[in-house]
XYZ file of N, CA, C and O in Angstrom:
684
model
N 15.297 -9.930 -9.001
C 13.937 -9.476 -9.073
C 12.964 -10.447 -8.446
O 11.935 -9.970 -7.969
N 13.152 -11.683 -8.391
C 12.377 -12.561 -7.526
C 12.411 -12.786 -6.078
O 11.918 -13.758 -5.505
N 13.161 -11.606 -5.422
C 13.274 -12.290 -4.204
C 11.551 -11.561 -3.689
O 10.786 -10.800 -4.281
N 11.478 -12.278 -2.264
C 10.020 -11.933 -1.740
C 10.212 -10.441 -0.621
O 11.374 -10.116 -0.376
N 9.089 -9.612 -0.002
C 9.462 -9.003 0.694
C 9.843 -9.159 1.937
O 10.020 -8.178 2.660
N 10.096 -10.909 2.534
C 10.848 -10.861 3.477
C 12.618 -10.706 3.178
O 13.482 -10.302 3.956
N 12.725 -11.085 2.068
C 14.362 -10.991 1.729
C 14.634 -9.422 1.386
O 15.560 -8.827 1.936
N 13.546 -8.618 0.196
C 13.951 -7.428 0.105
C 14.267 -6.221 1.598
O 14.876 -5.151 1.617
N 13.565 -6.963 2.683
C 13.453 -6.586 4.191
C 14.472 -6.451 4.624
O 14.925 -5.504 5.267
N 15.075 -7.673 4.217
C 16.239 -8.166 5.403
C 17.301 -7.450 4.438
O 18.268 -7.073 5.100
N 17.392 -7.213 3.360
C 18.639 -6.807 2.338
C 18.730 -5.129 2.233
O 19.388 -4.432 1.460
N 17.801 -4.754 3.325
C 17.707 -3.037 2.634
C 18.478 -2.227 3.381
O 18.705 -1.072 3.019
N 19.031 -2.804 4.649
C 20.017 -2.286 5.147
C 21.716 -2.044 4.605
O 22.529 -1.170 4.905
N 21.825 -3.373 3.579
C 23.127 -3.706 3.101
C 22.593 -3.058 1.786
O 23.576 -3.322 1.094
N 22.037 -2.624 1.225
C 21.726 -2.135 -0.018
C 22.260 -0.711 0.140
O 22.977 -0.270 -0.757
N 21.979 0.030 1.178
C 22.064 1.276 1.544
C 23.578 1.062 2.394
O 23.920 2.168 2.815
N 24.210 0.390 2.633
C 25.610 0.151 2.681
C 25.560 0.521 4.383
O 26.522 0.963 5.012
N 24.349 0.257 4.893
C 24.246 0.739 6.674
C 24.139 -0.895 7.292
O 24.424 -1.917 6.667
N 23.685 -0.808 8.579
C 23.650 -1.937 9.291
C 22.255 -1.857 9.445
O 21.586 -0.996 8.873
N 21.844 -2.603 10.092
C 20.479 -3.204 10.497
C 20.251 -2.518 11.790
O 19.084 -2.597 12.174
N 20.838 -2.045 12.350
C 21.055 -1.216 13.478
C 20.645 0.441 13.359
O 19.853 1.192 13.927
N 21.663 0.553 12.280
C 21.235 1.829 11.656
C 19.570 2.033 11.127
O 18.732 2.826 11.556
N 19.451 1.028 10.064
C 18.108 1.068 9.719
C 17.224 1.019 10.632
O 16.150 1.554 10.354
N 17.386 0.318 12.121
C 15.928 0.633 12.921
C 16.239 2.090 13.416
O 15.374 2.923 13.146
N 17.205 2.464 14.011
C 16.932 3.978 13.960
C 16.924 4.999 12.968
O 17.159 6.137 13.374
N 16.672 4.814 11.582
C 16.075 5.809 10.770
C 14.818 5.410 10.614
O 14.109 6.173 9.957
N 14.156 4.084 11.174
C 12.834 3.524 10.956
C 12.183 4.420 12.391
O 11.068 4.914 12.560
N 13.190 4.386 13.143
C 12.642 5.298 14.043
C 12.419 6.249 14.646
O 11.592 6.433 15.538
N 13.564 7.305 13.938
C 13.357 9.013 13.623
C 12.143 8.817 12.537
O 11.217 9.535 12.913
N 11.814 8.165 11.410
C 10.690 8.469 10.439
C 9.916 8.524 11.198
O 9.234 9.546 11.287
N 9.651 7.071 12.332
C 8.212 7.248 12.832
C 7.574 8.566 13.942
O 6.431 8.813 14.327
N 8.612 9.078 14.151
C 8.360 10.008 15.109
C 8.582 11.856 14.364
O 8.627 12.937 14.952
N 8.668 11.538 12.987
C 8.593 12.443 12.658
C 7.059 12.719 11.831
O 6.561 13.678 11.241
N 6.646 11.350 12.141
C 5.169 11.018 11.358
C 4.302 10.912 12.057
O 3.137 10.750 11.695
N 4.861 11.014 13.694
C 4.018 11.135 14.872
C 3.263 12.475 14.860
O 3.737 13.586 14.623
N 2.038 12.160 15.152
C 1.548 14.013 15.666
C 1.740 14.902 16.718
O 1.658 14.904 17.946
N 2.029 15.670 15.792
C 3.432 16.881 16.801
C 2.257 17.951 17.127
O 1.157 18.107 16.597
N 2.967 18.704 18.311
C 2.214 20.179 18.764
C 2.352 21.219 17.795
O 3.084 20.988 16.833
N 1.847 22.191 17.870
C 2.277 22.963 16.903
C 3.969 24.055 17.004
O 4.466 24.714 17.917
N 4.223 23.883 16.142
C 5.828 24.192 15.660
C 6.574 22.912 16.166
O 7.793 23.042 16.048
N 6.355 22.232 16.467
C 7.210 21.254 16.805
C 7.941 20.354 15.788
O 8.726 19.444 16.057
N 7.510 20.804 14.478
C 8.634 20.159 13.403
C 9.697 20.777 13.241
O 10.698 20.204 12.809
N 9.676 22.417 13.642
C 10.716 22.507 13.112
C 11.775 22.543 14.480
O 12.953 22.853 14.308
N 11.261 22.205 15.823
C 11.988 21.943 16.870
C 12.869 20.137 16.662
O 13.991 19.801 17.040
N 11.980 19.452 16.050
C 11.914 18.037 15.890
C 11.174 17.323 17.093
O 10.848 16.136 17.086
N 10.990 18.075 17.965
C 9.848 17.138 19.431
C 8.998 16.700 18.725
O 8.810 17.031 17.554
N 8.260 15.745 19.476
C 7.389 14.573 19.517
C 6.291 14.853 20.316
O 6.341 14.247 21.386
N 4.879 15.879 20.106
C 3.451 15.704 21.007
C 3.604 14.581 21.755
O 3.305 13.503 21.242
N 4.167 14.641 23.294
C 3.691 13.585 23.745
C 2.339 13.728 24.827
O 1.532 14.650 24.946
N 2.469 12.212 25.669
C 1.563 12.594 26.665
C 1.975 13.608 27.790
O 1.091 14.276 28.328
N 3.118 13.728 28.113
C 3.424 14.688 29.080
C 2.793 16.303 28.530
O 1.979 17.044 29.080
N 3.571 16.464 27.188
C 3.145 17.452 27.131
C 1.556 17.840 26.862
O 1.104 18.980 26.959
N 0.995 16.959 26.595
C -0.678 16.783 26.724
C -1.586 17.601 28.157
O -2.509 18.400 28.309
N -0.587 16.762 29.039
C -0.797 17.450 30.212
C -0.367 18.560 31.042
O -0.941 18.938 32.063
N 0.863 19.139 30.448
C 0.852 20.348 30.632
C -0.153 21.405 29.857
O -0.822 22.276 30.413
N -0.122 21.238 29.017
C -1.370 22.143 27.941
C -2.538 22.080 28.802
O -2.843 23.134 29.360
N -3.311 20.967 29.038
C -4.609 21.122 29.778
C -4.364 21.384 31.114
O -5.372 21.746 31.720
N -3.140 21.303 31.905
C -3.041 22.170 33.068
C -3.158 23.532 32.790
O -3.829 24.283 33.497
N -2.611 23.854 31.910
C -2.438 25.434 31.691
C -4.410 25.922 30.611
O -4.963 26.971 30.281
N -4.664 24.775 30.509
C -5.996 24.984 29.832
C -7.090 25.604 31.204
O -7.628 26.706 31.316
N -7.130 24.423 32.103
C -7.389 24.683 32.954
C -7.510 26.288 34.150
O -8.372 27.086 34.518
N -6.199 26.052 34.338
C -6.009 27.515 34.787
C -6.200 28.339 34.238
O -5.916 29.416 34.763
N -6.800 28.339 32.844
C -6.940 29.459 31.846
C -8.080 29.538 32.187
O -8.316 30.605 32.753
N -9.219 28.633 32.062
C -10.649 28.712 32.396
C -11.087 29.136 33.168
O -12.201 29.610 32.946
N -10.449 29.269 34.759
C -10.596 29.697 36.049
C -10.045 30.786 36.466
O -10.218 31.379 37.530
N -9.055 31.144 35.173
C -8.624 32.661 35.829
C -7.674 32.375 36.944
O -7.765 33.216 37.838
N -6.830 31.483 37.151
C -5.860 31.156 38.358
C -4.420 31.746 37.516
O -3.697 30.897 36.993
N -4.099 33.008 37.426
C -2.955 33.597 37.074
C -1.634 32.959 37.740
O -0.667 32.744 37.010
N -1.573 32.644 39.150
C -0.398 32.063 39.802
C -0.539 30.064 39.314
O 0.242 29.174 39.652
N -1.414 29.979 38.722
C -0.501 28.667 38.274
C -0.581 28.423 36.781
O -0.271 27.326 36.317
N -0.977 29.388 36.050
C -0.572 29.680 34.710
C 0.754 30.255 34.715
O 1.596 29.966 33.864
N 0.993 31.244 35.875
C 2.826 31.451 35.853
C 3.477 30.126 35.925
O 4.563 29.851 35.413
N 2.666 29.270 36.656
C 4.123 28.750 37.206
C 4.339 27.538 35.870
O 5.387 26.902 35.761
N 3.125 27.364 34.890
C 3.188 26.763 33.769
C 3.799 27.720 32.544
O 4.315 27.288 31.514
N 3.716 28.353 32.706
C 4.148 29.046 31.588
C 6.114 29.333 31.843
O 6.716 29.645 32.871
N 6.570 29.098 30.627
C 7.886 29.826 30.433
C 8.009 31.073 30.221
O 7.344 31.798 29.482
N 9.341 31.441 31.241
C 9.327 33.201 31.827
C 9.349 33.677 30.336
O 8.616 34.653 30.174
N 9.863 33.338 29.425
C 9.908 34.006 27.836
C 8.471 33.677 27.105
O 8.225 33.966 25.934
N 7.711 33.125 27.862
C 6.662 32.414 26.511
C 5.998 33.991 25.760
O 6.085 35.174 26.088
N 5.472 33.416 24.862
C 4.750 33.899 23.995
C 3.479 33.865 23.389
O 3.213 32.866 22.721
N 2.243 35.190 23.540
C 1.175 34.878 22.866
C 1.192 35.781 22.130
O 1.309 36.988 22.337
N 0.999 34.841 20.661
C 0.656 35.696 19.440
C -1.061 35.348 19.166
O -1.694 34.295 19.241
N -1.393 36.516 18.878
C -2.946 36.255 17.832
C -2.776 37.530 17.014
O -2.093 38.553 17.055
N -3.837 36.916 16.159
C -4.527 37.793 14.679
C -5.432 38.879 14.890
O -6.652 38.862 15.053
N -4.555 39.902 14.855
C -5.579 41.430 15.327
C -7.275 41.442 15.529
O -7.939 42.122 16.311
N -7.706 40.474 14.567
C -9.081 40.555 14.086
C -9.863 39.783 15.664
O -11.074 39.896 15.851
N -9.219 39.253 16.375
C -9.380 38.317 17.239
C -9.286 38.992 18.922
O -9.721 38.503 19.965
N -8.544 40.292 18.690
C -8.852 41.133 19.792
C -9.415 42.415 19.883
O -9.544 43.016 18.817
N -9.843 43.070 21.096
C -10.259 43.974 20.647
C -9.177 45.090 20.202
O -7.958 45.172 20.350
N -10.058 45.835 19.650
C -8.856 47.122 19.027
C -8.379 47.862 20.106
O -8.892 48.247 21.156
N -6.588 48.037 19.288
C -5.629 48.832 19.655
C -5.015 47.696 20.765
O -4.013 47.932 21.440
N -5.872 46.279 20.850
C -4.993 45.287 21.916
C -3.505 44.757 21.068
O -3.507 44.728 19.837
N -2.217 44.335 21.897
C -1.081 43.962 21.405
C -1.173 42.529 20.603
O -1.357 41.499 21.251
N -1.028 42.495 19.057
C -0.931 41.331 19.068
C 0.257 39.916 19.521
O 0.190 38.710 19.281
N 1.326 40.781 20.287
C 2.167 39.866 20.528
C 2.448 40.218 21.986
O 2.891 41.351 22.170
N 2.262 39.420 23.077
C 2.744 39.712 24.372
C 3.827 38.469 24.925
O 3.467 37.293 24.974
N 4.955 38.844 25.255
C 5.960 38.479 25.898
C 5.860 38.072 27.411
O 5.487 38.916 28.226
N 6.211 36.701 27.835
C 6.052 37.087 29.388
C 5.618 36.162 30.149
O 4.446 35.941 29.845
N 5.999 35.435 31.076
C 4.827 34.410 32.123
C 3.815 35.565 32.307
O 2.675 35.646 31.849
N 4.623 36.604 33.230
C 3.071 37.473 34.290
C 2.198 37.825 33.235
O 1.026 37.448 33.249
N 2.787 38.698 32.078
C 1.934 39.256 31.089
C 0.942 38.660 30.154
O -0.023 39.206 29.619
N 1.413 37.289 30.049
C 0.937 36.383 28.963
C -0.281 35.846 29.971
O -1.370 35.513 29.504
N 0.000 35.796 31.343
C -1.154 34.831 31.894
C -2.265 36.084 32.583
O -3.443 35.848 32.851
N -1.556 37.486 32.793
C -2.951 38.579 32.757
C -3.477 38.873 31.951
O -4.579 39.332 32.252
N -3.195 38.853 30.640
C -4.053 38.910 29.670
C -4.928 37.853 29.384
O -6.086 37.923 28.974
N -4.281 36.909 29.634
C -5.563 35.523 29.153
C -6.323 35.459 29.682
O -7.330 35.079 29.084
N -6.507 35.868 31.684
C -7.543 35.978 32.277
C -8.700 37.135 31.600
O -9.758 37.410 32.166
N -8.299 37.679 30.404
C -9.725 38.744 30.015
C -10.361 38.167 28.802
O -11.269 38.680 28.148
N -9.510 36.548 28.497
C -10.233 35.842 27.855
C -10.935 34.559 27.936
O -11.162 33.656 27.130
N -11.222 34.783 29.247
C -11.713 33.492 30.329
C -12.877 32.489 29.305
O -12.923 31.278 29.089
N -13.629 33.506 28.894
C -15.226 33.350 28.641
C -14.819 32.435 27.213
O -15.427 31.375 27.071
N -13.969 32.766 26.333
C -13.863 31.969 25.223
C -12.973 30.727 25.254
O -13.039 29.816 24.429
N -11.817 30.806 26.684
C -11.011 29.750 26.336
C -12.214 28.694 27.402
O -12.117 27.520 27.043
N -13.231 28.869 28.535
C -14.217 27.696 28.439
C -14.920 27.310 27.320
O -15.575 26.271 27.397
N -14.913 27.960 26.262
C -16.039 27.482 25.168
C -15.126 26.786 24.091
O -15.606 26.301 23.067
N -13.453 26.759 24.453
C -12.801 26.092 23.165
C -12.727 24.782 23.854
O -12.482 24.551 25.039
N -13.067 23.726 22.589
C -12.915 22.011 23.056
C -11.734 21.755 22.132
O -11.371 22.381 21.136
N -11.039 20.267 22.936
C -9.773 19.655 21.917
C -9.872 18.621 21.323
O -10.099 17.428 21.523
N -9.615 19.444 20.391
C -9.478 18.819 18.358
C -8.122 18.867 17.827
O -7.141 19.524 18.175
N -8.301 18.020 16.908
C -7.214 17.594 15.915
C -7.549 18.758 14.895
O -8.712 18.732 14.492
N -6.857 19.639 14.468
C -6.644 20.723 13.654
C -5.669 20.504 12.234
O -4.476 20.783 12.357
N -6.009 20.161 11.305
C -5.268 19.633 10.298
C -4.027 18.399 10.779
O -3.021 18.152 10.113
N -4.340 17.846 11.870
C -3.684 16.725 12.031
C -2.598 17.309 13.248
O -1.522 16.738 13.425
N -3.019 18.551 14.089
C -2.548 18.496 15.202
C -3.314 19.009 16.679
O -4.330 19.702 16.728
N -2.649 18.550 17.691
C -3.799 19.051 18.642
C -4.237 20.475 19.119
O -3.354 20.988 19.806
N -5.118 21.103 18.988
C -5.172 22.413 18.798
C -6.714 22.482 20.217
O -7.201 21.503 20.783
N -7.082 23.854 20.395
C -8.264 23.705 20.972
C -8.738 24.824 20.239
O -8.143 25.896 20.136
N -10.253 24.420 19.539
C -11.615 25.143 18.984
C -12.420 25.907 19.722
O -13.054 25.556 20.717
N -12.380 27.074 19.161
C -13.293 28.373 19.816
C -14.416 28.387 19.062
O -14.487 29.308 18.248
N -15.699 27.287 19.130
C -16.481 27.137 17.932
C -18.176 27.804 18.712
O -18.901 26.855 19.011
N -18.689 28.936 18.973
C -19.390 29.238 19.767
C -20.770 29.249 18.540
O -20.607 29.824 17.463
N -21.720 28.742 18.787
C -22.697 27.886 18.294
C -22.388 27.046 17.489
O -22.952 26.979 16.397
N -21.609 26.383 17.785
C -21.029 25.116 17.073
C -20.423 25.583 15.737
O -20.259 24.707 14.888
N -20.164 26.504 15.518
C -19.067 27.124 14.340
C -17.614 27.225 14.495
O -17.072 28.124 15.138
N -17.100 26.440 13.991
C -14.893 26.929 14.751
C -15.203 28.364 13.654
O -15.650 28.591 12.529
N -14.590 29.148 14.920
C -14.259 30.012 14.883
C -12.767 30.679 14.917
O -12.567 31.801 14.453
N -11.930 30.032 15.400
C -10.524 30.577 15.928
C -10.058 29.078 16.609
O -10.820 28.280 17.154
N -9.084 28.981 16.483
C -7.859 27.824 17.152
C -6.680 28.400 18.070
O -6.173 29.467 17.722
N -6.314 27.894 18.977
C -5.423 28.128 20.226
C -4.684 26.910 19.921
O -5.117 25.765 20.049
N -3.215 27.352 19.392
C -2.479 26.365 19.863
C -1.352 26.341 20.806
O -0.941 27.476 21.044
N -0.923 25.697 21.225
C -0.143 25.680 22.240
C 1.060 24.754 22.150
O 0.984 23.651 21.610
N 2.234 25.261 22.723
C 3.661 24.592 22.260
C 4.430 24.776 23.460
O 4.506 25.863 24.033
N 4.980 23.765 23.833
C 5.743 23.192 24.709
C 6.976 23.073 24.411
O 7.531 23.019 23.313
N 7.558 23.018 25.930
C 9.373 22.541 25.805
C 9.429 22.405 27.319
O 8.522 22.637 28.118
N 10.897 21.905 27.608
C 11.157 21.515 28.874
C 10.153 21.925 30.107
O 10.290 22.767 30.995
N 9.100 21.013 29.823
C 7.733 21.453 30.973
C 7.147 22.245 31.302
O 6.628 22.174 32.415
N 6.968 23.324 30.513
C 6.407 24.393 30.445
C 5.715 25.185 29.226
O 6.451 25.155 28.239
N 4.749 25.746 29.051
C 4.331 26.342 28.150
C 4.923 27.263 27.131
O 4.946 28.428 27.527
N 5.408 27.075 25.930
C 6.448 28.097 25.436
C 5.775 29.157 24.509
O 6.266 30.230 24.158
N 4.712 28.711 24.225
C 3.999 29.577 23.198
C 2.759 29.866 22.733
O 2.818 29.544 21.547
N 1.318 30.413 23.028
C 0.345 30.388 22.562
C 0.203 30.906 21.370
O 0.716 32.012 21.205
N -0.536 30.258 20.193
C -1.234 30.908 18.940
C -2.493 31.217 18.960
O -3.127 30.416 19.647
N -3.232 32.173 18.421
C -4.366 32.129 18.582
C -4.917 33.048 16.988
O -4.788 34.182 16.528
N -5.608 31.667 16.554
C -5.834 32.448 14.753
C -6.906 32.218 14.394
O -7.291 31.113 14.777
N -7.828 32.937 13.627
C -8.858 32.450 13.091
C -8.793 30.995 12.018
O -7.795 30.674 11.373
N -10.109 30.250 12.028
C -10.103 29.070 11.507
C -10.159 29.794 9.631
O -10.411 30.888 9.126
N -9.736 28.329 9.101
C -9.638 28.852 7.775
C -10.470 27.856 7.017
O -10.682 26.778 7.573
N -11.056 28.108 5.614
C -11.852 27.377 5.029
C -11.479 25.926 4.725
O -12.360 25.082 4.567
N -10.184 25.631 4.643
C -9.290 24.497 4.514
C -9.141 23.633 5.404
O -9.127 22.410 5.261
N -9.004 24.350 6.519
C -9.073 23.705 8.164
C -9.722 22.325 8.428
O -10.939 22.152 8.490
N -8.804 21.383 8.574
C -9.524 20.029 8.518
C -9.765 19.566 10.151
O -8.829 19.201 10.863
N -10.996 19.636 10.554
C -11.172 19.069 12.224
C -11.503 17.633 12.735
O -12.219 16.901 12.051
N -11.051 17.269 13.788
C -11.368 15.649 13.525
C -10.830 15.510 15.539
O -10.034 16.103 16.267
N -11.709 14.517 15.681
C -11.837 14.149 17.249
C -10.392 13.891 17.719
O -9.799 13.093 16.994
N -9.687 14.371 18.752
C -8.774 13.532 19.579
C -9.560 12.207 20.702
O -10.731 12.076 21.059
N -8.630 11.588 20.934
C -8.499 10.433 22.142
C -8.612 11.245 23.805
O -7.595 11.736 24.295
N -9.552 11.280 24.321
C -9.815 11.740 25.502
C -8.676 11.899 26.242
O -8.058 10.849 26.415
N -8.186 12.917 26.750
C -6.964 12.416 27.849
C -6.706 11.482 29.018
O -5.768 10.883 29.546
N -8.268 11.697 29.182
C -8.388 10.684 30.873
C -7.482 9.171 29.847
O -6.495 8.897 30.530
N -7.499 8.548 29.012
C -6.615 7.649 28.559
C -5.573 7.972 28.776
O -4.950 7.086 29.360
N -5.008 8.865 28.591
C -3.196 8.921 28.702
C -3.470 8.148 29.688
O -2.564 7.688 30.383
């Protein structure tokens, strides 16, 4: 019971009957599971990185401008946009399948994806549809092998915790 926490440090590997080897890589799956992820990406196990940072705002981009041929070429031929009925107009699909399909439809939502800025959304990166400064709806976006795999698009909820990201021009 007296030892200090440099000895309990050094002993917690042999306590747990692993190596010290072992212990930095479960020190280092924890940390990256404590990293802030894109959305669904826990249950993929990926890691929000900077790459994928920049695919999202490429494809943000081209969303804003209505450039359908390089939202295809960001988007995965399977991706997916889901939203919350309340969020389109009526009788629109709430689930579309598709590079071509997924990126003609978004061009008829030009006007709101310039007015969404990127925020931390309960602790992931999301972009805010907050039009007189009210969030209104969140877009998230999910990645895999370099390409766009999935848009969400949901109304904000009373719980919804918002909080600044780190500019990208840093990456």
């Amino acid at each position: 019971m007296g030892q200090d926490r440099a000895d309990e440090e050094r002993d917690q590997p042999h306590a747990c009957r692993g190596t010290v080897a072992s212990a930095k890589k479960h020190a280092s799956r924890a940390r990256r599971r404590l990293a802030p992820t894109r959305p669904g990406a826990e249950e993929e196990g990926e890691e929000y990185d900077r790459a994928d940072q920049r695919i999202v705002e490429a494809f943000m981009t081209a969303a804003r401008t209505g450039d359908t041929r390089r939202m295809i070429q960001l988007l995965a031929p399977d991706s997916i946009r889901d939203a919350e009925a309340a969020l389109l107009p009526h009788g629109s699909r709430t689930a579309v399948i598709g590079a071509a399909d997924v990126a003609a439809e978004t061009t008829h939502f030009r006007d709101r994806i310039r007015a969404a800025s990127r925020l931390a959304v309960n602790g992931r990166p999301m972009y805010v549809i907050a039009p007189g400064g009210r969030p209104f709806a969140t877009i998230g976006i999910s990645t895999a092998g370099g390409r766009v795999t999935r848009i969400t698009l949901r109304l904000t909820r009373a719980d919804d915790r918002f909080e600044a990201l780190e500019p990208l021009t840093a990456l």
